[in-house]
GROMACS .gro file of C-alpha atoms in nm:
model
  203
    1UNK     CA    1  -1.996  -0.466  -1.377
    2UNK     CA    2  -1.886  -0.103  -1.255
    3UNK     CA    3  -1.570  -0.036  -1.354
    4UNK     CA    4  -1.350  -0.083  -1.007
    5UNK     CA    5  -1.017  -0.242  -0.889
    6UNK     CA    6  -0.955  -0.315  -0.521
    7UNK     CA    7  -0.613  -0.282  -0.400
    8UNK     CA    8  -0.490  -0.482  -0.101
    9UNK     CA    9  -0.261  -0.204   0.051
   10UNK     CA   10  -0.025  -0.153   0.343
   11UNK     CA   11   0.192   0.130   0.433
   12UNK     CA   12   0.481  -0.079   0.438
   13UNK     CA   13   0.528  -0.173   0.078
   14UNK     CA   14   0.761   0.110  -0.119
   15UNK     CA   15   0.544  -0.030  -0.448
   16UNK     CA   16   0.202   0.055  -0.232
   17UNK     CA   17   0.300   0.376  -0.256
   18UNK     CA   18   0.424   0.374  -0.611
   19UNK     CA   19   0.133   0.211  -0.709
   20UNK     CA   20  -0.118   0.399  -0.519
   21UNK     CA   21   0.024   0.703  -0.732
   22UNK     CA   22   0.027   0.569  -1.081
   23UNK     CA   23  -0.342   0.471  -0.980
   24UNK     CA   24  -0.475   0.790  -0.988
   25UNK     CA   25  -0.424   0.834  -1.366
   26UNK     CA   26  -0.534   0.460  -1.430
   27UNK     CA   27  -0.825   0.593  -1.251
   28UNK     CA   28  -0.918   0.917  -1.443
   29UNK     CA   29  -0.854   0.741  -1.786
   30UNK     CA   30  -1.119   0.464  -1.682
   31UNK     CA   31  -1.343   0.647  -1.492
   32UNK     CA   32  -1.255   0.340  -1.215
   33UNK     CA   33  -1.315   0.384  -0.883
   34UNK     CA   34  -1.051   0.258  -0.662
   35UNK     CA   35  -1.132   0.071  -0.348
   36UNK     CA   36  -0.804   0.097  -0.090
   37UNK     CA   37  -0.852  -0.236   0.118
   38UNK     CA   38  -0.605  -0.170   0.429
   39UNK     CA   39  -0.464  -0.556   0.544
   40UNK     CA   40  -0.107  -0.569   0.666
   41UNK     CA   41   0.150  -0.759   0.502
   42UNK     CA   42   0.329  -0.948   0.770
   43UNK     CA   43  -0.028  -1.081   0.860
   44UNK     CA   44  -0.053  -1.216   0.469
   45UNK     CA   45   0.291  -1.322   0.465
   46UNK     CA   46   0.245  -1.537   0.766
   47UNK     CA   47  -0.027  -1.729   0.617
   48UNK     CA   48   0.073  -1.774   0.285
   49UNK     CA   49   0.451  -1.868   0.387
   50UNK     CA   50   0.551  -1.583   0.146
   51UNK     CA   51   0.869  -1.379   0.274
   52UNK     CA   52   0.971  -0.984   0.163
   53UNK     CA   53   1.206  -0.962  -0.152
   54UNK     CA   54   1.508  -0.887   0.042
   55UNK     CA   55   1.479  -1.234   0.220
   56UNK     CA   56   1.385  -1.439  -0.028
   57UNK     CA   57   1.563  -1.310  -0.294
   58UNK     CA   58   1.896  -1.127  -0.101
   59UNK     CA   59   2.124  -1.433  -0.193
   60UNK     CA   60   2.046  -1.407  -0.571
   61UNK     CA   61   2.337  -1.221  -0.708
   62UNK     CA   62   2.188  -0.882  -0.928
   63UNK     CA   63   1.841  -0.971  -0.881
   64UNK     CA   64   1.764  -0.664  -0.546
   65UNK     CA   65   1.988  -0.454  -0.786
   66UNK     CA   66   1.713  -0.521  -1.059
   67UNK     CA   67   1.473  -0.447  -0.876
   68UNK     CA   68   1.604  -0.122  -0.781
   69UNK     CA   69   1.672  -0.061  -1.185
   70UNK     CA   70   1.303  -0.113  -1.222
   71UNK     CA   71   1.188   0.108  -0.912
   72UNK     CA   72   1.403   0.405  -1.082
   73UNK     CA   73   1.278   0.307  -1.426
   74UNK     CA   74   0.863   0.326  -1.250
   75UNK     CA   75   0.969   0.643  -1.072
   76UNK     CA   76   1.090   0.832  -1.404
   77UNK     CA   77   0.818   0.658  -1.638
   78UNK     CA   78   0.504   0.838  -1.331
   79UNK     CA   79   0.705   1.152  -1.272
   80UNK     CA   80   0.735   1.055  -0.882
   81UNK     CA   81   1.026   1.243  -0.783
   82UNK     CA   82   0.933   1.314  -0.442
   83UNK     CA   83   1.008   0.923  -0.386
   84UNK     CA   84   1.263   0.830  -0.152
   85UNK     CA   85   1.309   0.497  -0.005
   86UNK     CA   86   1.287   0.482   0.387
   87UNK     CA   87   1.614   0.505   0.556
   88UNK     CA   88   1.417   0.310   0.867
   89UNK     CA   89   1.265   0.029   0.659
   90UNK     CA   90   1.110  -0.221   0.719
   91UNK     CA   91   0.863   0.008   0.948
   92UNK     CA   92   0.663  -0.205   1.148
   93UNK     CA   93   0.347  -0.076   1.017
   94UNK     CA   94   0.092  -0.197   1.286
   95UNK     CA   95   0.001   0.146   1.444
   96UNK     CA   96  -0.048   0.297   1.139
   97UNK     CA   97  -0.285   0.074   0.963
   98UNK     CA   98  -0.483   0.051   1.218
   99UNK     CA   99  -0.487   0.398   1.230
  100UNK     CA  100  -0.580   0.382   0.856
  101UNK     CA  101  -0.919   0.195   0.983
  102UNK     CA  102  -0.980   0.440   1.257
  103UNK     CA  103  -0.923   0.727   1.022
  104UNK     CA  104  -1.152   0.598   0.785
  105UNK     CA  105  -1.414   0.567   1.063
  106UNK     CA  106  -1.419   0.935   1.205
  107UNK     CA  107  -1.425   1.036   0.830
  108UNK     CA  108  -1.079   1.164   0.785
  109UNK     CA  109  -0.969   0.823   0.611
  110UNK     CA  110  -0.801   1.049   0.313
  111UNK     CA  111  -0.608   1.300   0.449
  112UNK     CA  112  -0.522   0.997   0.663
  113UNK     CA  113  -0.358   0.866   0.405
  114UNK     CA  114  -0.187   1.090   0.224
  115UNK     CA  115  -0.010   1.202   0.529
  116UNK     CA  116   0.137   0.873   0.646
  117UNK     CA  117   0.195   0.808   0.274
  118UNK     CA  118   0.363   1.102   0.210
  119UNK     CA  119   0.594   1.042   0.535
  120UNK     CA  120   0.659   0.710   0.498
  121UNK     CA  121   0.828   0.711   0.120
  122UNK     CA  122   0.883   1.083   0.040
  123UNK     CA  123   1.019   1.237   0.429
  124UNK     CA  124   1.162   0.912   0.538
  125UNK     CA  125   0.992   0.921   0.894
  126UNK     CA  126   1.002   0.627   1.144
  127UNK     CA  127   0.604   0.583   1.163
  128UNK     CA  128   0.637   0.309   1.359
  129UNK     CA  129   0.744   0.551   1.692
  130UNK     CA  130   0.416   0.691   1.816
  131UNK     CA  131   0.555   0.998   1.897
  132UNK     CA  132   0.683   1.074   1.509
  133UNK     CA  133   0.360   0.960   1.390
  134UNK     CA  134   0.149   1.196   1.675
  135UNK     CA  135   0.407   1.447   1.542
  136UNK     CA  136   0.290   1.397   1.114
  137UNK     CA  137  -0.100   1.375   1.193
  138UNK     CA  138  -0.075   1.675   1.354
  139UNK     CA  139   0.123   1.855   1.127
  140UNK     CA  140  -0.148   1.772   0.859
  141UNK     CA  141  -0.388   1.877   1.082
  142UNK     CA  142  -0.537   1.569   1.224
  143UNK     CA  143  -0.625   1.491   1.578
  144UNK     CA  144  -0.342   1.274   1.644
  145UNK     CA  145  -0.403   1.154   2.028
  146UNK     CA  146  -0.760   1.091   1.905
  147UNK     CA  147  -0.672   0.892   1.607
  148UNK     CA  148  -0.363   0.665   1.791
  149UNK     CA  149  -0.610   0.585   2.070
  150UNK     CA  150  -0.836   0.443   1.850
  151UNK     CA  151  -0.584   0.232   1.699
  152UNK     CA  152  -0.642   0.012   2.078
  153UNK     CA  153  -1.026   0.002   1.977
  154UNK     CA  154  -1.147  -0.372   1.901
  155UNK     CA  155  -1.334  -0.329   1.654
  156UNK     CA  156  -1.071  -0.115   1.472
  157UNK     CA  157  -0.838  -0.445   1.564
  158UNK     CA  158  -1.084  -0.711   1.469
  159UNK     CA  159  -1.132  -0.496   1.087
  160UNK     CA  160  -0.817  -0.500   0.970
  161UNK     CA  161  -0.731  -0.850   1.104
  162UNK     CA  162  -1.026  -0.950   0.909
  163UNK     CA  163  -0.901  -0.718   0.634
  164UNK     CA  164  -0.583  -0.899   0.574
  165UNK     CA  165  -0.754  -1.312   0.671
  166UNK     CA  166  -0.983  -1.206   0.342
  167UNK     CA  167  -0.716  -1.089   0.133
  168UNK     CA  168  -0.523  -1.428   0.199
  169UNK     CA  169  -0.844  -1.626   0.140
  170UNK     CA  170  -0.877  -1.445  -0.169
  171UNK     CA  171  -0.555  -1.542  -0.302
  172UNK     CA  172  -0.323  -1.278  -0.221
  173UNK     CA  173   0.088  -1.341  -0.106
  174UNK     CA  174   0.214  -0.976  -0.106
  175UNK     CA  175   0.158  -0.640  -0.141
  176UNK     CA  176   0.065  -0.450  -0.388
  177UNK     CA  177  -0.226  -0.678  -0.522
  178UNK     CA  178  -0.510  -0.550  -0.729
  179UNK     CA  179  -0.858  -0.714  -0.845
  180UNK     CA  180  -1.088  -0.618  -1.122
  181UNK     CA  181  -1.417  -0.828  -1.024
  182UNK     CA  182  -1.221  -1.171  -0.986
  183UNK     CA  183  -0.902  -1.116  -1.188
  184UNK     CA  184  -0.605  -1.086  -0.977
  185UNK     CA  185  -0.256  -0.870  -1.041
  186UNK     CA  186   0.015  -0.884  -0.847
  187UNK     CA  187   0.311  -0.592  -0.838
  188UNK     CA  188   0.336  -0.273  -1.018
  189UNK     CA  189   0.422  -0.417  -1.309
  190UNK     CA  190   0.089  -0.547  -1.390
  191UNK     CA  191  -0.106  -0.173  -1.352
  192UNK     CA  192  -0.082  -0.183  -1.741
  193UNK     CA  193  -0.266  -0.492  -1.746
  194UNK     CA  194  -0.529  -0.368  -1.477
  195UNK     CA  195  -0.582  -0.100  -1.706
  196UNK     CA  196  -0.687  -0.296  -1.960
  197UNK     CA  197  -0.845  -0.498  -1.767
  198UNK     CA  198  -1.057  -0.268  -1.660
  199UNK     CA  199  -1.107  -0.039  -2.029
  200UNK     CA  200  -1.272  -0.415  -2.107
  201UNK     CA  201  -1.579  -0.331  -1.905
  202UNK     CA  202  -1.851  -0.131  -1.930
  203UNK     CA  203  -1.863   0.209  -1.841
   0.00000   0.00000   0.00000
């Protein structure tokens, strides 16, 4: 088996981003190759019954503070100071992953995301107003009108709705979940294990 994790990402989870950082040095160590599966959360959520942390778990006295502690603990541990949590969140983060998809399809899928990433949890932008999101692709050089019209496309539509049906199928309930073959990992917390996980196979 080639050595390879999938990640079942959205643009809405802070620990996407965290996670789609420490990645990249999970990745060099293992020689892994790491396949970015675009699905949207609220579209797994709804299916699995699953809720975000600060619903289900806002009445639990200490346990959002916790997870907070652990966020600053991840952040320090991956050197990721240009972090910052989203003043505007939760960003409804339908335009943009579809614009993920349509990115990907006129071959400009990286920058893509590296610019939404990087204005979503390091500048704090709204990316869910088309005109601050028109306003980031084209400051990183993108063809912004292009890309947001194809976010209306139907096929662009019908792939990431089929994205996210697969990912629940598969077994996932939130975001960030990761696969090596058929193992599943759920959270941040587990990118040790998919590390090992994946040093197990071949290379």
């Amino acid at each position: 088996m080639t050595r390879a994790v999938d990640f079942i990402f959205d643009f809405g989870s802070p620990n996407a981003y965290l996670s789609w950082k420490a990645l990249q040095g999970i990745a060099d160590r293992t020689g892994a190759k790491i396949n970015l599966i675009p699905c949207l959360l609220g579209g797994i959520f709804k299916t699995t019954g699953n809720q975000a942390p600060n619903l289900a778990f806002g009445h639990i006295k200490g346990k959002l503070a916790y997870e907070q502690l652990e966020t600053q603990r991840f952040v320090a541990r991956h050197g990721l100071s240009d972090y910052a949590f989203n003043p505007h969140f939760p960003v409804n983060t339908l335009l943009i992953m579809r614009g993920l998809i349509a990115a990907r399809r006129l071959g400009v899928g990286e920058a893509y995301l590296e610019a939404v990433l990087k204005a979503m949890w390091e500048d704090g932008q709204k990316m869910d107003d088309p005109a601050v999101a028109a306003a980031v692709l084209t400051g990183a050089g993108l063809e912004a009108r292009t890309l947001l019209e194809a976010t209306q496309d139907p096929e662009v539509k019908a792939e990431l709705a089929a994205n996210t049906d697969a990912a629940a199928a598969r077994g996932v309930f939130g975001i960030p979940t990761f696969f090596v073959g058929d193992e599943m990992f759920f959270g941040k917390e587990r990118l040790d294990q998919v590390e090992a996980e994946l040093a197990r196979l071949p290379a």
